[in-house]
mmCIF file of C-alpha atoms and ligand atoms in Angstrom:
data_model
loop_
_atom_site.group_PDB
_atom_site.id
_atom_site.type_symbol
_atom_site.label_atom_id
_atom_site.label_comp_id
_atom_site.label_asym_id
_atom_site.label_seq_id
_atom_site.Cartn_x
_atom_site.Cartn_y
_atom_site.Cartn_z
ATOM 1 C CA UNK A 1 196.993 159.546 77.956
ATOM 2 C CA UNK A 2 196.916 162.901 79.530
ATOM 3 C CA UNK A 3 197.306 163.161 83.384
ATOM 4 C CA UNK A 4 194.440 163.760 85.640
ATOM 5 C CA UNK A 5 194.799 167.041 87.525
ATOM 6 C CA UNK A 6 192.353 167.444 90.342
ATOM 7 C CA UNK A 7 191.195 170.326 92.487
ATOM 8 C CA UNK A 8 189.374 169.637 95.595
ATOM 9 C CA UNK A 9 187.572 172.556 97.288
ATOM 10 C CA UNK A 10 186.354 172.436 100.514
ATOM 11 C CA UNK A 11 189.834 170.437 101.317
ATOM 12 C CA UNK A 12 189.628 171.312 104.811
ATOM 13 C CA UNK A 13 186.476 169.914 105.757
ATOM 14 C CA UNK A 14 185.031 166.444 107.339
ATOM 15 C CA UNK A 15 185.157 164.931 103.736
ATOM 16 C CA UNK A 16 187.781 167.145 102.028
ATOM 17 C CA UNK A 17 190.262 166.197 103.967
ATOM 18 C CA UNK A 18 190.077 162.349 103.498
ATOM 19 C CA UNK A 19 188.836 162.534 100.009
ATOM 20 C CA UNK A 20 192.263 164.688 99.461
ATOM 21 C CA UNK A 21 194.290 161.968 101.096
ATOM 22 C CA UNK A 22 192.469 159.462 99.233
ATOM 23 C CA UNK A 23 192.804 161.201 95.724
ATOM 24 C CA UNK A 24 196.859 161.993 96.287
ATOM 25 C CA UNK A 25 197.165 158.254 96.659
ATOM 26 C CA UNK A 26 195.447 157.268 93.515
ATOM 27 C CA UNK A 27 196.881 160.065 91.697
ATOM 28 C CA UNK A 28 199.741 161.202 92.928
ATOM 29 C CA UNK A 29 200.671 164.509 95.454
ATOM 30 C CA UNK A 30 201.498 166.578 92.862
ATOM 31 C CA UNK A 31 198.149 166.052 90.616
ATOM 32 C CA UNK A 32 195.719 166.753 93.279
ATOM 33 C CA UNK A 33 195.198 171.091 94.553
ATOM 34 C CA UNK A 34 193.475 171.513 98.042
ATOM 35 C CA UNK A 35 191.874 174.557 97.653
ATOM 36 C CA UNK A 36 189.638 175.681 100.922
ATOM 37 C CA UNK A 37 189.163 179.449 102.453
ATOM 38 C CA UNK A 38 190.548 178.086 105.711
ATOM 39 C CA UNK A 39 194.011 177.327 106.720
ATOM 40 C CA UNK A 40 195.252 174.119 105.868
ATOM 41 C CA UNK A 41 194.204 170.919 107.646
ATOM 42 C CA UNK A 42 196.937 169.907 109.902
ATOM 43 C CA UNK A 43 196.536 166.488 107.832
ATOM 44 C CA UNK A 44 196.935 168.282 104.708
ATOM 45 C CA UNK A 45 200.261 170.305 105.394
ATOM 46 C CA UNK A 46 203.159 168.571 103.591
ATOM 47 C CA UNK A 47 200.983 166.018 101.974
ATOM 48 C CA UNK A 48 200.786 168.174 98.125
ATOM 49 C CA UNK A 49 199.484 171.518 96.914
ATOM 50 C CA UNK A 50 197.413 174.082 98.493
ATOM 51 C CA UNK A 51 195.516 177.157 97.835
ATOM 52 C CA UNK A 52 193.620 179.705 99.495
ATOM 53 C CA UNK A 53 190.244 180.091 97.261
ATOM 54 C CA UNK A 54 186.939 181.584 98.141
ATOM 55 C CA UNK A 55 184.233 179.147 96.343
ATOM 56 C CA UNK A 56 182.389 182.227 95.287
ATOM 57 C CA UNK A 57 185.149 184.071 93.124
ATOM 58 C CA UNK A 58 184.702 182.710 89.835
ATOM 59 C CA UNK A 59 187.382 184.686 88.190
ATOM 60 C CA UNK A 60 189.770 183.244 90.748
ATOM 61 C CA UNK A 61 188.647 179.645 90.147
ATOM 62 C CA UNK A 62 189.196 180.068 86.498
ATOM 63 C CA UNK A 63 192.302 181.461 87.135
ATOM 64 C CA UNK A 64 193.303 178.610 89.198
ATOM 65 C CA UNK A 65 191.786 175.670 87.438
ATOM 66 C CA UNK A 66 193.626 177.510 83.584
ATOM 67 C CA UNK A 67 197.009 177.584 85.530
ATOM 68 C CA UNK A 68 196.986 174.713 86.622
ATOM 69 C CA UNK A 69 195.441 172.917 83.472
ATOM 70 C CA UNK A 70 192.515 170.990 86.090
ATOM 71 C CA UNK A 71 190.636 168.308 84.422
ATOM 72 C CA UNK A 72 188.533 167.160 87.100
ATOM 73 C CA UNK A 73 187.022 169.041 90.421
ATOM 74 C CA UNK A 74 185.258 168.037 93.520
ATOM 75 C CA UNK A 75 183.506 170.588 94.969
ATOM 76 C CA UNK A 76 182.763 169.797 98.645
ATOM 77 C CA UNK A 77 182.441 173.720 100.503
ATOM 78 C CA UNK A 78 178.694 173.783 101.402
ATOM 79 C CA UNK A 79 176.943 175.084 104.283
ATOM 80 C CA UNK A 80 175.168 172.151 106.195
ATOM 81 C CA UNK A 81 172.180 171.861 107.394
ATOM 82 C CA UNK A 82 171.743 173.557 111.783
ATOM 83 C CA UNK A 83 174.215 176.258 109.940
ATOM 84 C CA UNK A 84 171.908 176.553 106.596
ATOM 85 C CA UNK A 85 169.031 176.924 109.060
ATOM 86 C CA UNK A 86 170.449 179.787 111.637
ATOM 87 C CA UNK A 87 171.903 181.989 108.028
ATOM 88 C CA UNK A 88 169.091 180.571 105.320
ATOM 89 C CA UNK A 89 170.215 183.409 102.885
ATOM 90 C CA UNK A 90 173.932 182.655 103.384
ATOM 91 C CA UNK A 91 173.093 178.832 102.741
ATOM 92 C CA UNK A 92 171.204 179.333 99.716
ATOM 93 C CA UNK A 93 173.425 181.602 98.052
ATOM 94 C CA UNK A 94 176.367 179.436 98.752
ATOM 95 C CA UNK A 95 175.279 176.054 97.846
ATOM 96 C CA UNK A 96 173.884 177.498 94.720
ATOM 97 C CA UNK A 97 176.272 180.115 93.472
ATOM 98 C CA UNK A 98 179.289 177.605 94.360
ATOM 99 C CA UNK A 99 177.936 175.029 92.239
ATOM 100 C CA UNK A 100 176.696 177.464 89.162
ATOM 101 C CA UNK A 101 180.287 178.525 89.534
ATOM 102 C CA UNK A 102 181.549 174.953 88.889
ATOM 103 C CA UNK A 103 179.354 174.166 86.421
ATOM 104 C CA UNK A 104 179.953 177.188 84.152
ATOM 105 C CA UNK A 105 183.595 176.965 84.443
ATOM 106 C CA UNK A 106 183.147 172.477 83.474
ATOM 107 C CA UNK A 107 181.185 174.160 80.533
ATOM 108 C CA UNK A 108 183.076 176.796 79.349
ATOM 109 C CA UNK A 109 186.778 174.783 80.464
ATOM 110 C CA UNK A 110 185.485 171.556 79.003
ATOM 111 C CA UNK A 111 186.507 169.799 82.354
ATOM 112 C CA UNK A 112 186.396 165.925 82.114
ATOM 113 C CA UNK A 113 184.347 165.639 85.873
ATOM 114 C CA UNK A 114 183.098 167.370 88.313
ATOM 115 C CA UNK A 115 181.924 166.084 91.067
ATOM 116 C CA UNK A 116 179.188 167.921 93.709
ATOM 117 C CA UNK A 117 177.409 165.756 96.780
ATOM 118 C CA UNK A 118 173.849 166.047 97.917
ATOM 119 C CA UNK A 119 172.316 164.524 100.839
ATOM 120 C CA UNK A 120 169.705 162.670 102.207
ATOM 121 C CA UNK A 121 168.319 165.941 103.265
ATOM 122 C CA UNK A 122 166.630 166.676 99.348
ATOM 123 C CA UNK A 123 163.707 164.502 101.130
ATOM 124 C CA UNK A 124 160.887 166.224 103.421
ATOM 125 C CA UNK A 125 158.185 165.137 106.129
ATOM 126 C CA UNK A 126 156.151 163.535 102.767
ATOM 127 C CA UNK A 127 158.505 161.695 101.736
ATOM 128 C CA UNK A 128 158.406 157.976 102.447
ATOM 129 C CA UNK A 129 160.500 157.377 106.026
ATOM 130 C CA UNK A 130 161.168 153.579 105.601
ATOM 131 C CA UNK A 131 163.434 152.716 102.530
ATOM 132 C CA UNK A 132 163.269 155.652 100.976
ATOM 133 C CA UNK A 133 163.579 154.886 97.151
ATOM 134 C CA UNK A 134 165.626 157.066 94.679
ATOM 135 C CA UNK A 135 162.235 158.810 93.297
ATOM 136 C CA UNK A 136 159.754 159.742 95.239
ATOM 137 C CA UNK A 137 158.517 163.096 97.000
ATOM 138 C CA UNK A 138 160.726 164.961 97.747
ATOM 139 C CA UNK A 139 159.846 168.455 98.868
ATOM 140 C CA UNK A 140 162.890 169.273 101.241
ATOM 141 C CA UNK A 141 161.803 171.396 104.119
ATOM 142 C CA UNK A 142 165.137 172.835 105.426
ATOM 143 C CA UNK A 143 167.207 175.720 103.273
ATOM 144 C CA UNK A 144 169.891 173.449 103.057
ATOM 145 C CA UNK A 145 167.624 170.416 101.831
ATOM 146 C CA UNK A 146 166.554 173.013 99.038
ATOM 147 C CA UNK A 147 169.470 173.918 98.132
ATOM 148 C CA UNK A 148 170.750 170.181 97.254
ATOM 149 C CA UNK A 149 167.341 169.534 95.392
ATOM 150 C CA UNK A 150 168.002 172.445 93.283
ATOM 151 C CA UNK A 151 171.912 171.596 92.743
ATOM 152 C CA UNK A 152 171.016 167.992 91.642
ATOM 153 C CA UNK A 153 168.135 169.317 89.283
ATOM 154 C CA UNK A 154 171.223 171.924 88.019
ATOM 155 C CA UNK A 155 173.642 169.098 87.568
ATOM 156 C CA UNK A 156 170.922 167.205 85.470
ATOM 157 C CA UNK A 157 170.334 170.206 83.713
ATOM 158 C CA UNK A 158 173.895 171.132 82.415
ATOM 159 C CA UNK A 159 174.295 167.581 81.514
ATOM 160 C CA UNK A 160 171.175 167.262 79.509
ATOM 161 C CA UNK A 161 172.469 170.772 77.729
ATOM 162 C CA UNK A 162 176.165 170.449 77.564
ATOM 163 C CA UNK A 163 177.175 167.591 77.948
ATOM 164 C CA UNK A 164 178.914 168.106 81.428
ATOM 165 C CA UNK A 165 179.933 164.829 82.954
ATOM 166 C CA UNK A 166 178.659 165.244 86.311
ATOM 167 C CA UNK A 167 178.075 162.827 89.289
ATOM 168 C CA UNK A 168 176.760 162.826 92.556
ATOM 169 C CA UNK A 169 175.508 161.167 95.191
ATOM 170 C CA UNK A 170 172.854 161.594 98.075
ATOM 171 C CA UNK A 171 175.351 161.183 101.341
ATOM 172 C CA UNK A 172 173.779 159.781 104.872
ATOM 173 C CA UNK A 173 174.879 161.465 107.783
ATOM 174 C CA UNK A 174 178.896 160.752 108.133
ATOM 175 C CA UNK A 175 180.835 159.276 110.538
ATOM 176 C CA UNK A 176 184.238 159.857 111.222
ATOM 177 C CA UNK A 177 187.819 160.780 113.675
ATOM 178 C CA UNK A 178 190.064 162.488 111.009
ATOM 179 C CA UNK A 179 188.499 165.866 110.733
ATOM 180 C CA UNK A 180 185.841 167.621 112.350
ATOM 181 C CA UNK A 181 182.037 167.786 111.491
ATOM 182 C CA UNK A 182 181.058 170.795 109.874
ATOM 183 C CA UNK A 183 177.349 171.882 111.432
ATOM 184 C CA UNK A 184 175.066 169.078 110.549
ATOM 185 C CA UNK A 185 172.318 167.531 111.929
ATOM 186 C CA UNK A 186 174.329 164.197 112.337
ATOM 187 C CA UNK A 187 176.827 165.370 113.618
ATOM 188 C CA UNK A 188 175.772 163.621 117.718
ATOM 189 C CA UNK A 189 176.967 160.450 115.858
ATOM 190 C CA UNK A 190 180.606 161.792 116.054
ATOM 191 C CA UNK A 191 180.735 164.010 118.662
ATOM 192 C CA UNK A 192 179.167 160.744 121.412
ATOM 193 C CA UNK A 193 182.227 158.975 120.858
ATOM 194 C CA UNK A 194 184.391 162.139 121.860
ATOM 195 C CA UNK A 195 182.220 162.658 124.873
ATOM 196 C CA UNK A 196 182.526 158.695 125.748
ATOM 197 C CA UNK A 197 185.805 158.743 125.594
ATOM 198 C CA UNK A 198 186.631 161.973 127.082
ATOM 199 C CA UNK A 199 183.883 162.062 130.074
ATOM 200 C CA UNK A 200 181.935 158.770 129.801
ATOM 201 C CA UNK A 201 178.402 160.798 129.091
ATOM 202 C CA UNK A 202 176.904 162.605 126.703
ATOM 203 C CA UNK A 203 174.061 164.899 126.317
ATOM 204 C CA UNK A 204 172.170 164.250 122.868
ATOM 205 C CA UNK A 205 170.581 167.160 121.160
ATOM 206 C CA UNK A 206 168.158 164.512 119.390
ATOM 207 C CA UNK A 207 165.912 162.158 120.907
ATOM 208 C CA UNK A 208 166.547 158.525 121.830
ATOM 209 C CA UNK A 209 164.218 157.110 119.046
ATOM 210 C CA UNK A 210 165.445 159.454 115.909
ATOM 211 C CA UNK A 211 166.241 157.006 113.398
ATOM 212 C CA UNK A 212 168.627 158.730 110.722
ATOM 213 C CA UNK A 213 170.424 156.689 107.853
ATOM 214 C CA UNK A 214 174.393 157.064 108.122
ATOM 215 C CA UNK A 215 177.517 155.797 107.278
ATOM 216 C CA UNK A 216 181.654 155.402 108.214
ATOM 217 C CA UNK A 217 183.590 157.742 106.419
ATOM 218 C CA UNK A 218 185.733 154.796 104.923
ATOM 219 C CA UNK A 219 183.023 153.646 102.929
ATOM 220 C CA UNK A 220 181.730 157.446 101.750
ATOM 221 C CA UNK A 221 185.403 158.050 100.444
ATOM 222 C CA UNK A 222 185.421 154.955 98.507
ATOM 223 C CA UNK A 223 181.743 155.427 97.107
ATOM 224 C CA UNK A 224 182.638 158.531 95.863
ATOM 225 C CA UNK A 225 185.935 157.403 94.248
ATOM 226 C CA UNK A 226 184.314 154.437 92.352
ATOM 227 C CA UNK A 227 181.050 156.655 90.894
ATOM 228 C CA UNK A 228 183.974 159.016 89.965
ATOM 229 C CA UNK A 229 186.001 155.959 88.517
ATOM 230 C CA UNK A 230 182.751 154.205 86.877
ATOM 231 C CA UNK A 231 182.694 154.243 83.432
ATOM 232 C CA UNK A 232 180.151 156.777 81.447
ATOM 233 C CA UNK A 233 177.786 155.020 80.174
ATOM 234 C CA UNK A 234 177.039 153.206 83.896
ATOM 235 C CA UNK A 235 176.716 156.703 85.091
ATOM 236 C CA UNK A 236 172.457 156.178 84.549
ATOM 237 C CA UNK A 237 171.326 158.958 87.263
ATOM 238 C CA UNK A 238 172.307 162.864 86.656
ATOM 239 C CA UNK A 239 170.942 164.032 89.477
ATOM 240 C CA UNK A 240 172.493 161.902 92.394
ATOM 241 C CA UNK A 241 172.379 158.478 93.445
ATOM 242 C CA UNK A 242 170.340 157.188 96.939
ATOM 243 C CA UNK A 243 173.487 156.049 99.162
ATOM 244 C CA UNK A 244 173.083 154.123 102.167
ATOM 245 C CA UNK A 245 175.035 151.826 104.704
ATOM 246 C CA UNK A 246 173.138 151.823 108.025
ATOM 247 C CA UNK A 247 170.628 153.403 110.089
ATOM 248 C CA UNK A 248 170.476 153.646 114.220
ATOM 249 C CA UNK A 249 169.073 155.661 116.870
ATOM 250 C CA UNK A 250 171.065 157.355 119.349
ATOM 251 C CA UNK A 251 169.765 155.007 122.174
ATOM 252 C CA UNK A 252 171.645 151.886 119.799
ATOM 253 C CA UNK A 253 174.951 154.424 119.197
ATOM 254 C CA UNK A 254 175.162 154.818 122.969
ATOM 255 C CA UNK A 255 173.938 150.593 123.215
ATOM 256 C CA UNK A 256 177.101 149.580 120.489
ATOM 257 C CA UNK A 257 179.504 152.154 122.632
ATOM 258 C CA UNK A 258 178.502 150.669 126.594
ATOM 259 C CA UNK A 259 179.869 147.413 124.395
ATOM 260 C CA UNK A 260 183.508 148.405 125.022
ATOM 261 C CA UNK A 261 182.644 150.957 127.628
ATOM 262 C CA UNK A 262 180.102 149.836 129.675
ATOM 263 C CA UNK A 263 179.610 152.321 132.306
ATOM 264 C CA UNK A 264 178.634 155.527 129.201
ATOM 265 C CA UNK A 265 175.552 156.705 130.455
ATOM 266 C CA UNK A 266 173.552 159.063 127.475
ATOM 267 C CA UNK A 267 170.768 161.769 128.238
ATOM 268 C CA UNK A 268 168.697 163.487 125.673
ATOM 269 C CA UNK A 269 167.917 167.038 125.418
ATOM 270 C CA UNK A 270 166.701 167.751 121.991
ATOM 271 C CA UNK A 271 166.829 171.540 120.290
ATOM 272 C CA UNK A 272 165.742 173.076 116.945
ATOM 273 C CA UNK A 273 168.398 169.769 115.085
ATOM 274 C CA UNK A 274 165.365 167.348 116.218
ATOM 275 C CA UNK A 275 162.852 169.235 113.777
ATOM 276 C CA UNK A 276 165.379 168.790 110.593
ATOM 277 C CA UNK A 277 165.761 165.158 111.523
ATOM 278 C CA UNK A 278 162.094 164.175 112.085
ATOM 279 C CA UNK A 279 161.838 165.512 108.848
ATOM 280 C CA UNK A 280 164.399 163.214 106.837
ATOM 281 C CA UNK A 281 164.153 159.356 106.150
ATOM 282 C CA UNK A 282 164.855 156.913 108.517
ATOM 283 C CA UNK A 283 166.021 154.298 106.038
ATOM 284 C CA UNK A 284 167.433 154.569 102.083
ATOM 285 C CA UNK A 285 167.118 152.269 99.466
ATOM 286 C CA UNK A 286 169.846 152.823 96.772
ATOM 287 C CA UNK A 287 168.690 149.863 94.470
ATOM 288 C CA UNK A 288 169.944 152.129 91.542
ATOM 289 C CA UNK A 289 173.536 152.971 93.158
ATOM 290 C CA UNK A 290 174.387 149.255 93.257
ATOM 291 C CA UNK A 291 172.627 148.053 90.295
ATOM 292 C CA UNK A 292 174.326 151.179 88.136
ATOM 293 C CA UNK A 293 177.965 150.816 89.781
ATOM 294 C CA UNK A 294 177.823 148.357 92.009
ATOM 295 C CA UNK A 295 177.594 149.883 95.137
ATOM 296 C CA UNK A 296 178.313 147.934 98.522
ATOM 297 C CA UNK A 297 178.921 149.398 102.096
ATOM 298 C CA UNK A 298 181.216 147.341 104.714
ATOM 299 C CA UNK A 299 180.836 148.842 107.835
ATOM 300 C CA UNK A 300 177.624 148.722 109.900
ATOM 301 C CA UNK A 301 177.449 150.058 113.537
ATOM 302 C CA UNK A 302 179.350 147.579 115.579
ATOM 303 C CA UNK A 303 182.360 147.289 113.227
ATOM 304 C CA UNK A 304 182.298 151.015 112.846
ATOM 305 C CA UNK A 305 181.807 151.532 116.489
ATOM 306 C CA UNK A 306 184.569 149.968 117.200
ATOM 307 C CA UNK A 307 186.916 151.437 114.441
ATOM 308 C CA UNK A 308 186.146 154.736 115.760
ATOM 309 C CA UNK A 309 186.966 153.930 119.607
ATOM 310 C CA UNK A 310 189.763 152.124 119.050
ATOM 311 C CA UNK A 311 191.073 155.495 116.523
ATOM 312 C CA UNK A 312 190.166 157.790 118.532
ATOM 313 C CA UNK A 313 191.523 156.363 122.000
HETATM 314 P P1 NAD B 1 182.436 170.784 106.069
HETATM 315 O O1 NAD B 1 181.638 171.925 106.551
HETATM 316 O O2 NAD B 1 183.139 169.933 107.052
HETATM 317 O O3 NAD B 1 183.506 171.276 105.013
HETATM 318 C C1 NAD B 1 183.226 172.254 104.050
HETATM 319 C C2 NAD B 1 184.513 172.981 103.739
HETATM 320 O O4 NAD B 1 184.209 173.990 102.774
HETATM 321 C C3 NAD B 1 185.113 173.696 104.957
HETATM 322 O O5 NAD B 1 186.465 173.333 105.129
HETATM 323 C C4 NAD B 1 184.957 175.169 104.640
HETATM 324 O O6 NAD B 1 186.026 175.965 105.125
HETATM 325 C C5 NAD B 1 184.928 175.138 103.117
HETATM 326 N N1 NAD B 1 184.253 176.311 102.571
HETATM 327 C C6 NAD B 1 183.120 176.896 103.014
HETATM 328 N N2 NAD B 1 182.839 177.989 102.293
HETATM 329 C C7 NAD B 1 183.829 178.096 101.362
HETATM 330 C C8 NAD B 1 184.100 179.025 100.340
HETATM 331 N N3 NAD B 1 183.296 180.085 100.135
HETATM 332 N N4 NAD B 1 185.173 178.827 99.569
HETATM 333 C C9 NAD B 1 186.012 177.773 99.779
HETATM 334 N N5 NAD B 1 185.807 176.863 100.757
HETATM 335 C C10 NAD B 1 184.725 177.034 101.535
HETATM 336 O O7 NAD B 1 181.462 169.887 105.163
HETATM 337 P P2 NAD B 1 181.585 168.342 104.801
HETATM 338 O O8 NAD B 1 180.870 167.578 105.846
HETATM 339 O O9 NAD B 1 182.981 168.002 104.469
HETATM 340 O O10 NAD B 1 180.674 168.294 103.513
HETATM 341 C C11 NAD B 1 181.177 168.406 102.204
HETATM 342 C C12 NAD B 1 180.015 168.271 101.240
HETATM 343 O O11 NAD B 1 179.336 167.034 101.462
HETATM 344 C C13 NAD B 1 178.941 169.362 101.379
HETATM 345 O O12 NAD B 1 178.408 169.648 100.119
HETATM 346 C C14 NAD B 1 177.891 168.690 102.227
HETATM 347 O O13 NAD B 1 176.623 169.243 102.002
HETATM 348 C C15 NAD B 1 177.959 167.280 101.716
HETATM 349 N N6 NAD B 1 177.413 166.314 102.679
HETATM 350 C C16 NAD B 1 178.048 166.088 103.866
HETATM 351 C C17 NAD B 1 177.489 165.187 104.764
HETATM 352 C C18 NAD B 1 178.151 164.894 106.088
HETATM 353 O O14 NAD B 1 177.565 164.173 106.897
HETATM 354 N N7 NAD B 1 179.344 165.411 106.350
HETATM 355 C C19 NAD B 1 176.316 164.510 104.442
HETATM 356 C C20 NAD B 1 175.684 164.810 103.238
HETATM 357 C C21 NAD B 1 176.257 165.685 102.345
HETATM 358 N N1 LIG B 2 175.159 165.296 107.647
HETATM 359 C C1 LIG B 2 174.491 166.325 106.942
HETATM 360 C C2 LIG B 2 173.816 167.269 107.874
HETATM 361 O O1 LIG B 2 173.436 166.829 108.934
HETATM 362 C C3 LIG B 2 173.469 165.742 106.003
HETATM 363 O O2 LIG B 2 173.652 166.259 104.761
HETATM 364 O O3 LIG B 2 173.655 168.416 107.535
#
């Protein structure tokens, strides 16, 4: 059987760079490329291959994916949503023209995978807040909500036409210590356990009752690695699979973190991030994931709360 050779772009970021580690353990250093316009991750350096790439210069990707004889690609470089909303242009024309990229060169290479994440941000204001089931309304309100709605109706699309075997799945807001957040609107999750630890307060930029769904990087890694693992014909959804693990407020983060410190106080002072996140669900169902792949989340908010203290201390 030939060998899997994987390119990851967008290596450098909050996912990239665990999803990289993850990969080089399941398939070796040598078989998996980081590929990111930044400088490598400190976590990276040593660990296998790296390249420079810019996301949006086809000719180099083919280039790099021919030389390299890639099979499969993950393409993680986005712009997320409070960056998508302060450059809308920039957003939309790098979420799209990344992905047309990718999906061209899956086409035209005859790549085994690829694999491209949405969000939980494809739903709007009408969409249902409570359990929000895989199809419903959508009608994204933010650029970078758009922009995922129109990648997973792509995706769809160049399966449906050519056959191109690719997956993906609607993340929560992610949670973790390894690498830093990126310019999302869940991004207080991660950076309250800095501030507890570092200065005992923190100053939220959403309200106390904002309900978003989330979930601990562990269990995002390994989600992705078992859609990408499932066989075909399980692979029922070509647009991308509801996700979910947990949902809080930042009034319970700050409750699960006075737990183990008890004297983290929390104020609120909410900006233009509280409009994007009164206009996502509070709560996903992903019936489908776990009936199509069996999807199951372990962490929930006190075991994850307590991971992430205990790592980051
Ligand atoms: P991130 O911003 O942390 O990382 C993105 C990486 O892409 C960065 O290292 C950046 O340097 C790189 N990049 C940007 N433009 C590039 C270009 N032109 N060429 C090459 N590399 C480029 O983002 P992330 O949080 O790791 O997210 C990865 C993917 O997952 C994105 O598609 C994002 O929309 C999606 N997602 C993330 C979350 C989350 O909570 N982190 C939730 C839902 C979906
Ligand atoms: N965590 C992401 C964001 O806030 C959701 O896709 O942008």
């Amino acid at each position: 059987m030939a060998t899997d050779k994987i390119l990851v772009i967008g290596a450098c970021g909050q996912i990239g760079v665990e999803l990289t580690a993850a990969l080089r353990t399941l398939y070796g250093n040598d078989n998996v490329i980081a590929g990111d316009l930044r400088e490598e991750h400190p976590l990276l350096v040593g660990t296998g291959p790296y390249i420079t790439c810019d996301v949006m210069n086809k000719e180099l990707l083919l280039s790099i994916i021919r030389e390299h004889r890639i099979t499969q690609v993950y393409l993680l470089a986005a712009i997320l949503s409070a960056t998508g909303e302060k450059n809308p242009g920039l957003a939309w024309q790098i979420n799209m023209q990344s992905l047309l990229n990718l999906l061209d060169i899956a086409r035209d290479e005859k790549l085994d995978k690829l694999y491209w994440p949405s969000s939980i941000a494809v739903f709007g204001p009408n969409s249902p807040k409570q359990n929000t089931p895989q199809h419903t309304i959508i009608e994204p309100t933010t650029v970078y909500g758009i922009s995922k709605y129109a990648g997973e109706q792509w995706c769809a699309y160049y399966h449906k036409n050519y056959g191109i075997d690719v997956r993906s799945l609607r993340y929560p807001g992610l949670i973790s210590y390894k690498s830093a957040p990126g310019g999302g609107t869940t991004d207080y999750a991660i950076e309250i356990y800095h501030k507890a630890l570092a200065e005992g307060s923190y100053e939220c930029f959403l309200d106390e009752d904002t309900y978003l769904p989330m979930m601990y990087m562990p269990d995002a890694i390994r989600a992705t690695i078992e859609l990408m693992q499932a066989p075909k014909e399980s692979i029922k959804n070509r647009t991308a699979y509801n996700l979910s693990a947990m949902s809080f407020s930042p009034k319970e983060i700050a409750a699960s973190i006075q737990k183990h410190i008890p004297d983290f106080t929390i104020s609120y002072k909410p900006d233009f991030r509280q409009q994007i996140a009164n206009s996502w669900p509070q709560s996903i169902n992903d019936q489908e994931a776990q009936e199509h792949w069996n999807w199951k989340p372990e962490y929930d908010l006190e075991t994850m709360t307590a991971d992430m203290l205990k790592n980051l201390k």
